[in-house]
Coordinates of C-alpha atoms in Angstrom, one line a residue:
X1 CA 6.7 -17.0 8.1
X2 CA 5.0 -19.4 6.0
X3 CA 5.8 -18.5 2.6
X4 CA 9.0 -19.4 0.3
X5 CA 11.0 -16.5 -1.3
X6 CA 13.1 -17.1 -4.7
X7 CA 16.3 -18.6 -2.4
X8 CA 14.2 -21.5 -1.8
X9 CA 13.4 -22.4 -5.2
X10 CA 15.4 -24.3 -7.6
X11 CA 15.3 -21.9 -11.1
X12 CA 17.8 -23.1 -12.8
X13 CA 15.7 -23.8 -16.9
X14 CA 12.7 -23.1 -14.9
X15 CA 10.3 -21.3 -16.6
X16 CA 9.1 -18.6 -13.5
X17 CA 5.5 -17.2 -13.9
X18 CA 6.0 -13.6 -11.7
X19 CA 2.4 -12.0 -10.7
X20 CA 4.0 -8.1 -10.8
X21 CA 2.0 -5.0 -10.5
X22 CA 2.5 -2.7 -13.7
X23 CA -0.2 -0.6 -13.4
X24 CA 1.8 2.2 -14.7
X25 CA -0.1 5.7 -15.7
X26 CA 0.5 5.7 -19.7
X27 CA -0.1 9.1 -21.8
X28 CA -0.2 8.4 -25.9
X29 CA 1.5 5.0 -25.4
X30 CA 4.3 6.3 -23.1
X31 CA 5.0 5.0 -19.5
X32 CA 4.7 8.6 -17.5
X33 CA 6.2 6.7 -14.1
X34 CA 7.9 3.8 -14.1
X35 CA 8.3 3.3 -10.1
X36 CA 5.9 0.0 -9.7
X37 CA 8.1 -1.3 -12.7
X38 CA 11.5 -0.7 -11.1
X39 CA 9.6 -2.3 -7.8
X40 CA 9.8 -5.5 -9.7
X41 CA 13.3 -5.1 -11.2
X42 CA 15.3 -7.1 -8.5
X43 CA 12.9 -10.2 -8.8
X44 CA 13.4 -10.5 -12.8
X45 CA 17.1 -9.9 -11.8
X46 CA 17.3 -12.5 -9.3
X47 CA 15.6 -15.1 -11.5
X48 CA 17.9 -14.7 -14.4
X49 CA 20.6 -14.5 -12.6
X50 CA 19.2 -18.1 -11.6
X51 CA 19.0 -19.3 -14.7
X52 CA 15.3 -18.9 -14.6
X53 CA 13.4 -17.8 -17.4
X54 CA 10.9 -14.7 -16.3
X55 CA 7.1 -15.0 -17.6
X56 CA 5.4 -11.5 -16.4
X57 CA 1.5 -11.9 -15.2
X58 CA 0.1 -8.7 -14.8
X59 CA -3.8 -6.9 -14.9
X60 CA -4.0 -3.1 -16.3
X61 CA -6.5 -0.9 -15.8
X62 CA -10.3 -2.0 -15.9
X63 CA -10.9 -3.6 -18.8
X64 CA -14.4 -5.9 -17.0
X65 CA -13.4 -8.9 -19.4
X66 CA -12.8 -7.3 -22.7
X67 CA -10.2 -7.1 -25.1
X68 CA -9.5 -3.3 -24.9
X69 CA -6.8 -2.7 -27.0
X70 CA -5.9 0.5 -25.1
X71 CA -5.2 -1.1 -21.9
X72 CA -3.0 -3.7 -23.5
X73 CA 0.0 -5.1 -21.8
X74 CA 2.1 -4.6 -25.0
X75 CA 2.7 -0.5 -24.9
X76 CA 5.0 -1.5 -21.9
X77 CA 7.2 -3.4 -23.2
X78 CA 10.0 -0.4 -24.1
X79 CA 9.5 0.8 -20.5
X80 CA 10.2 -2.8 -19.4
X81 CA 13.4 -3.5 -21.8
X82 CA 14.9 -0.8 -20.5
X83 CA 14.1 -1.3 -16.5
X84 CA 15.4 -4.9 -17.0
X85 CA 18.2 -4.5 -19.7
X86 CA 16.6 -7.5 -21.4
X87 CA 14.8 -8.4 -24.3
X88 CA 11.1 -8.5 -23.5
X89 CA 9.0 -10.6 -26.1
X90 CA 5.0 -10.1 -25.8
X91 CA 2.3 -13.0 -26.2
X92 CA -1.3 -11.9 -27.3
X93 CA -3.2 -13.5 -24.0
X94 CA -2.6 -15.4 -21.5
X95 CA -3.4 -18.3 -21.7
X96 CA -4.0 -20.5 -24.4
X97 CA -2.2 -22.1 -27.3
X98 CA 0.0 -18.9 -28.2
X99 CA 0.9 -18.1 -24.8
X100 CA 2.2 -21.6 -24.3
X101 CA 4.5 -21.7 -27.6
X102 CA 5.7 -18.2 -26.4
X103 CA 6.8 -19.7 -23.1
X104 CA 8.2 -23.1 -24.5
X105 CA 10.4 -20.7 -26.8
X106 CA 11.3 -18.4 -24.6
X107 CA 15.8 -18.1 -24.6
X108 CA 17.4 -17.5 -21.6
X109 CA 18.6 -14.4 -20.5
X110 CA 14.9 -13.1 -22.0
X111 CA 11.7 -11.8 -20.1
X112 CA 8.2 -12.9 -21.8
X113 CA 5.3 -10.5 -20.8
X114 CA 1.5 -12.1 -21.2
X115 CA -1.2 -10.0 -21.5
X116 CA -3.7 -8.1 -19.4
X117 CA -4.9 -10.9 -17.1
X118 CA -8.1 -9.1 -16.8
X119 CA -9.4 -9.4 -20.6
X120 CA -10.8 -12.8 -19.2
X121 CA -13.6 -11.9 -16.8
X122 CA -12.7 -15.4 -15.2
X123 CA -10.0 -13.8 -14.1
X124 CA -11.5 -11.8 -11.1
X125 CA -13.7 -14.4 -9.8
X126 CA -10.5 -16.8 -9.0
X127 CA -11.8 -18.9 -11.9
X128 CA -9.7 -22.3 -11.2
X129 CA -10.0 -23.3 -14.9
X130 CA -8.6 -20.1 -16.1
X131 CA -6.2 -20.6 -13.4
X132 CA -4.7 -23.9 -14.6
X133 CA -4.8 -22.8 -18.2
X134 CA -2.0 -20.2 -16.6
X135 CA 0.1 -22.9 -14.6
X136 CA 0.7 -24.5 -18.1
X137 CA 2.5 -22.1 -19.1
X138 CA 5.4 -22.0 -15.9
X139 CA 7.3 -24.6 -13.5
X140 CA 7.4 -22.1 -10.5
X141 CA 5.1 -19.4 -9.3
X142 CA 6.6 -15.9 -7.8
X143 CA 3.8 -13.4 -6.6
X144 CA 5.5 -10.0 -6.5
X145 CA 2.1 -8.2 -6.7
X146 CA 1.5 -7.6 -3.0
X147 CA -0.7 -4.8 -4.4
X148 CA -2.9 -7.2 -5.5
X149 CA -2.5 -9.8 -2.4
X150 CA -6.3 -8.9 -1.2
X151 CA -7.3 -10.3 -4.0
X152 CA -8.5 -13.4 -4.3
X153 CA -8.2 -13.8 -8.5
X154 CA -6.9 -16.6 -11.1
X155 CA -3.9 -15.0 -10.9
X156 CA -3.4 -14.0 -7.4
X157 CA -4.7 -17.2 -5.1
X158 CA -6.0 -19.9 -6.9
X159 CA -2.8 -20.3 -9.4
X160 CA -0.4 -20.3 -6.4
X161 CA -2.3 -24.1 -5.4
X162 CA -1.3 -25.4 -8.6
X163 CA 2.7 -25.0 -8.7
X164 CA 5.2 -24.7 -6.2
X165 CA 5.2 -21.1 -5.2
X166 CA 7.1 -18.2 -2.8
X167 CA 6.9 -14.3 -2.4
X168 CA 9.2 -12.3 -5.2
X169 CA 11.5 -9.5 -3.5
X170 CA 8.8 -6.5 -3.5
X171 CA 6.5 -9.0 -1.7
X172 CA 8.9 -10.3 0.6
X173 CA 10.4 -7.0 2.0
X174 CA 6.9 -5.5 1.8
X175 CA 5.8 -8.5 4.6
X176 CA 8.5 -8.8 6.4
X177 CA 8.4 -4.4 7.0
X178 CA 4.4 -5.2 8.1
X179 CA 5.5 -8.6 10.2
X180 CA 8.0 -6.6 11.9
X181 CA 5.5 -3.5 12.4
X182 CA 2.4 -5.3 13.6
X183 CA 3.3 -9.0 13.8
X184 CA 5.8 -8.8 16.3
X185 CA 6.9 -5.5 16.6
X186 CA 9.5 -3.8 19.2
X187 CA 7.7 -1.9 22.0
X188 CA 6.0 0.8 22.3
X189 CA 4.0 0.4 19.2
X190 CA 2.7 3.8 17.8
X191 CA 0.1 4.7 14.8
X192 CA -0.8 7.2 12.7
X193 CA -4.0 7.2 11.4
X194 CA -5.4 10.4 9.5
X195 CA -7.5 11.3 6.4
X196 CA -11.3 12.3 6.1
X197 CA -13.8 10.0 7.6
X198 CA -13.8 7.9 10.2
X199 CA -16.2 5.4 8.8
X200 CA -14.1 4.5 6.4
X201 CA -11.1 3.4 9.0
X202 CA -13.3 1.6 11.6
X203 CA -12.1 -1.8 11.0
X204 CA -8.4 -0.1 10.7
X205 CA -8.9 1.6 14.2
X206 CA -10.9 -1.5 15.8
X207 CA -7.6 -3.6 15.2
X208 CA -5.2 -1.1 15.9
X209 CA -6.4 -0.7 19.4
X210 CA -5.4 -3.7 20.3
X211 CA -2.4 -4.0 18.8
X212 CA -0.7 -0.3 19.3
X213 CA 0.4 1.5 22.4
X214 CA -0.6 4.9 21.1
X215 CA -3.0 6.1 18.3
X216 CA -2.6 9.2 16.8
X217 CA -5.9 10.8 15.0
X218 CA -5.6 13.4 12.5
X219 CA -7.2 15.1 9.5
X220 CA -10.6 15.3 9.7
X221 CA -11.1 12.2 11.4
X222 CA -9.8 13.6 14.6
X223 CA -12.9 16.4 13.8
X224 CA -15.4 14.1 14.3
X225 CA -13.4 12.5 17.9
X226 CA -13.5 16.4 19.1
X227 CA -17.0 16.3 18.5
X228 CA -17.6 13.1 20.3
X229 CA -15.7 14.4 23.2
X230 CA -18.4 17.9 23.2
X231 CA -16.1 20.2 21.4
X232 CA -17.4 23.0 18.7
X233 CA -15.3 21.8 15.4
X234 CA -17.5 25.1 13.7
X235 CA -17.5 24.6 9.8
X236 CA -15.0 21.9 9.6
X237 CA -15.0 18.4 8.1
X238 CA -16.5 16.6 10.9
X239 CA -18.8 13.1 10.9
X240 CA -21.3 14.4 13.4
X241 CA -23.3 11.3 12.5
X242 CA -20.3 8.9 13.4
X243 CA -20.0 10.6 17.3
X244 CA -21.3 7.6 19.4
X245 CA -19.2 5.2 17.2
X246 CA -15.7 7.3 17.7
X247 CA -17.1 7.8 21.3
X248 CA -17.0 4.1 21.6
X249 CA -13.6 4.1 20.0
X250 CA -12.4 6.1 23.0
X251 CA -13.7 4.0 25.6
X252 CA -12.7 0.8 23.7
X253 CA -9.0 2.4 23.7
X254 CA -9.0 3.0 27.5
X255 CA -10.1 -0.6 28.4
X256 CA -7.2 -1.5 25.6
X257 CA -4.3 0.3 27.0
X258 CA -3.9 2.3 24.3
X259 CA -3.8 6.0 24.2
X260 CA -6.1 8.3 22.0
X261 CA -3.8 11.0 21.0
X262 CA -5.9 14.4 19.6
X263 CA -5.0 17.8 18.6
X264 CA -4.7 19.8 21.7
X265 CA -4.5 22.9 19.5
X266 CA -5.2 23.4 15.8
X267 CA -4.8 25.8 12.9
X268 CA -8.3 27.4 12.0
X269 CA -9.1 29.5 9.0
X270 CA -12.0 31.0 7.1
X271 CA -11.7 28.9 3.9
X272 CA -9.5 26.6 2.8
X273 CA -7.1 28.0 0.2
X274 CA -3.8 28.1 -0.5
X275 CA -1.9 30.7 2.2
X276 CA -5.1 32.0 3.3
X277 CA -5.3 33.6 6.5
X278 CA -5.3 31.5 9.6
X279 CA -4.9 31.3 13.5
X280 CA -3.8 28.9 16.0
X281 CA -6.2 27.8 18.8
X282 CA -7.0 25.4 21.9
X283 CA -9.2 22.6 20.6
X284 CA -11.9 24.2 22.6
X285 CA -12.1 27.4 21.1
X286 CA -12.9 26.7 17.4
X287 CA -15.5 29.2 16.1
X288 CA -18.6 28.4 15.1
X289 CA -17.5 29.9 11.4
X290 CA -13.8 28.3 11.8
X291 CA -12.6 25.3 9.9
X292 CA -10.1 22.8 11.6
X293 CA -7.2 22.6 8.7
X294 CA -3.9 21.3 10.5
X295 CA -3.4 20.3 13.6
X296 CA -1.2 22.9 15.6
X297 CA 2.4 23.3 16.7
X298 CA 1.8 22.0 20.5
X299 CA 0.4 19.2 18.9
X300 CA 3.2 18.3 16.8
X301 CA 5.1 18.9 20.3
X302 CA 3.4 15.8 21.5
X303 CA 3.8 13.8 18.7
X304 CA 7.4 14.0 18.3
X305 CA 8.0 13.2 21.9
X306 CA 5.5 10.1 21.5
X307 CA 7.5 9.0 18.3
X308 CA 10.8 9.6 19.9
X309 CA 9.6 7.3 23.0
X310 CA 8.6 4.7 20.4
X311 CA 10.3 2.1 18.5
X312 CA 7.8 0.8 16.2
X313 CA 5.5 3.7 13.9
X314 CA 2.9 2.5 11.4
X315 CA 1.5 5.8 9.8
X316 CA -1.7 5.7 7.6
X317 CA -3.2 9.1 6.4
X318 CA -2.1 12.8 6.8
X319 CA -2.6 15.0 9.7
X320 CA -4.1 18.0 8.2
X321 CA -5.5 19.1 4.8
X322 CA -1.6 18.3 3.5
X323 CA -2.2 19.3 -0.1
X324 CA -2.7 23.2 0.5
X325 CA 0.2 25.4 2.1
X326 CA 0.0 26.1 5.4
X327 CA -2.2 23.3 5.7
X328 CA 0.8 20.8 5.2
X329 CA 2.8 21.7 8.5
X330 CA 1.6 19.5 10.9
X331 CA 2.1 16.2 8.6
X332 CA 5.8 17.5 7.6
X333 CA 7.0 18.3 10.4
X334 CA 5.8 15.3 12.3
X335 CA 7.2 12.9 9.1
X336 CA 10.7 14.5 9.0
X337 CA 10.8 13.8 13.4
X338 CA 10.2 10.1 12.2
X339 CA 12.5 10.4 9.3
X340 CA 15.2 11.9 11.6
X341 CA 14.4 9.2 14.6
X342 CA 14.6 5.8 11.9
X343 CA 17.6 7.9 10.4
X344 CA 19.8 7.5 13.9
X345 CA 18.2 3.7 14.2
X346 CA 15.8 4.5 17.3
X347 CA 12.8 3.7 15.1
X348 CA 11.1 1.3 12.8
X349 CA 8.5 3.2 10.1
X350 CA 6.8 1.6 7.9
X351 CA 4.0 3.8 5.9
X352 CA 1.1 3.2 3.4
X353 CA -1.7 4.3 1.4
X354 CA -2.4 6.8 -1.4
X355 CA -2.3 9.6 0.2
X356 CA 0.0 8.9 3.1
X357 CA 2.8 8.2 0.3
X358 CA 2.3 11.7 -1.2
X359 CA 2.4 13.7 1.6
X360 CA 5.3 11.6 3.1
X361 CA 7.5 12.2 -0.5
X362 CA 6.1 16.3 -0.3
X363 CA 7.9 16.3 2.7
X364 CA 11.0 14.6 1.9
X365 CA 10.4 12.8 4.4
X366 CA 9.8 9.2 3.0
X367 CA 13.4 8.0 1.5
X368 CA 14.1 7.9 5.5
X369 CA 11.3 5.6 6.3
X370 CA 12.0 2.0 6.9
X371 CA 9.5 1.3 4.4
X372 CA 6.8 2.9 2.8
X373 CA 4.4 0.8 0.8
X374 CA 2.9 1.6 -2.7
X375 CA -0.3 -1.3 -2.0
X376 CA -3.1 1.0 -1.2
X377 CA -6.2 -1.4 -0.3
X378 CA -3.7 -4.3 0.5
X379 CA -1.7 -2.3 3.1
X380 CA -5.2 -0.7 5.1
X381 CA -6.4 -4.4 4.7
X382 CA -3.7 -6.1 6.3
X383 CA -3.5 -3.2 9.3
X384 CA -7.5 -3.8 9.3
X385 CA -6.0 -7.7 10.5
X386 CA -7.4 -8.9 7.7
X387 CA -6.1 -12.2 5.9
X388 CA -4.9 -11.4 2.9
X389 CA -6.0 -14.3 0.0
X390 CA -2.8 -14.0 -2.0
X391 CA -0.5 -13.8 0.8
X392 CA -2.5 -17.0 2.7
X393 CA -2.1 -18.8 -0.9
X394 CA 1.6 -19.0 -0.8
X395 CA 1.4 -20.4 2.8
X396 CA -1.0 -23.2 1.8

């Protein structure tokens, strides 16, 4: 571990710059969920508490280097006061010479939010000028934005060169849960990996190989490994094109150590709807007018027992077409056997990406988990083995 957390800084009348995610979905000016901004409460706790004073960094929406008054920074500042229990005062940019007499007058005990980082277009191509016009305006530099860690932006990586810097709390427990998963994990290693294509995941499952014990396919990725292997997948969601790649995949796993776990039976259906009519079958007897829609009840057999022989689970993607009932089965019942296993302390689980933390909160599953992580393109990135420019920044 490279990087400094708040203990190691000395915040005492230190004005803190915090790079926080508040990308918060806003309907006629109101914050419709407020999770990403209680994500960040314990940080702008911990650094009052300090005797720090809090200056919030933060992008919102895509405004491509515009002022767009819609997606400005100030229409959260309610939602903030009231997640912080402080007074949040607001400056018009930031940087510049408004910005800086907003954070020279800042009282302690308050929290200054700057706005939308990205109404300078610098901003996103790590402009280093931009990036020092930001260090004036702070002593210490907390990136609590692990969202935004694959990044490489003004406010993301080149900033954290310019100031002493560590990881806020959301960014240090979100790499110490991924350290702990992939970096140096307790044996055997299993992951899920699920969702639609395969050629969107091949760097994911190129990594994972040979890093995991056992790899567990789903969704319609699996389709398209059924068809590599000569099986009829009928109508479903398959990658036909993709066969020789996930054939390779297979072979690559073998010569790895790690075992390619697929659907030994699946649910089949007509159309996909919601309760339509369905039937569970081998892998080998799909129809030719069948769609694959879930994986079947044999198959989340075998999963369970592979999870409950494991100690380490890093789960990426559903199992089956999750949004649609029946079609949900397989990734609930599957999530609530980790749930139960990290539950009783035989398991580690740390879980990530869009639709991974839907289906994992439809089931009920996810307040179990060890960790589940909001990141999206940061969280596939780093299980992709990829260095991660924010995260590397604070270890320079």
């Amino acid at each position: 571990m490279g990087w400094k957390t708040l203990d190691d800084m000395d915040l005492n009348g230190k004005r803190v710059l915090i790079r926080v995610d508040i990308n918060v979905p806003v309907a006629d000016g109101v914050v419709t969920d407020d999770t990403r901004i209680q994500r960040i409460v314990p940080t702008v706790r911990d650094v009052l508490a300090a005797g720090g004073k809090p200056i919030l960094l933060a992008h919102f929406g895509r405004p491509g280097g515009e002022r767009k008054m819609d997606l400005s920074l100030q229409q959260l500042v309610p939602a903030l006061e009231t997640a912080f229990g402080a007074a949040v005062r607001f400056a018009p940019d930031c940087v510049g010479a408004e910005a800086e007499q907003a954070a020279d007058a800042l009282p302690s005990g308050q929290v200054l939010l700057l706005e939308n980082t990205r109404f300078h277009a610098a901003e996103t191509k790590n402009d280093a000028e931009l990036a020092a016009g930001m260090a004036k305006l702070g002593e210490v530099y907390c990136n609590d934005a692990f969202s935004a860690a694959h990044r490489a932006h003004s406010s993301t990586e080149a900033i954290a060169r310019l100031l002493p810097s560590c990881a806020g709390r959301l960014m240090q427990a979100e790499l110490e849960a991924l350290e702990g998963a992939l970096g140096d994990p307790k044996r055997p290693v299993t992951a899920v990996v699920g969702g639609a294509k395969v050629s969107t995941k091949l760097e994911l499952l190129g990594n994972l190989i040979n890093k995991v014990d056992f790899l567990v396919i789903g969704g319609g990725m699996a389709n398209t490994f059924l068809v590599a292997k000569g099986l009829n997948v009928g109508k479903s969601l398959a990658e036909t094109a993709m066969k020789d790649t996930a054939a390779e995949i297979l072979a690559k796993a073998e010569s790895a150590g790690c075992t390619i776990v697929l659907p030994s039976d699946v649910i089949v259906a007509a159309e996909f709807a919601a309760n339509a009519a369905y039937e569970v079958l081998p892998t080998n007897q799909c129809t030719d007018d069948g769609m694959i829609l879930d994986a079947g009840p044999e198959s989340v057999a075998a999963i369970s027992d592979i999870f409950a022989k494991s100690r380490t689970l890093i789960w990426n993607g559903p199992l089956g077409a999750f949004e649609i009932a029946p079609f949900n089965a397989a990734t609930d019942a599957a999530a609530l056997k980790a749930a139960e296993l990290t539950r009783a302390g035989k398991l580690v689980s740390v879980a990530g990406g869009g639709d991974t933390v839907a289906a994992l909160n439809a089931s009920g599953a996810a307040a179990d988990f060890s960790y589940i992580s909001t990141a999206g393109g940061a969280f596939l990135e780093w299980m992709e083995g990829k260095t991660l420019p924010g995260v590397a920044a604070l270890e320079g």
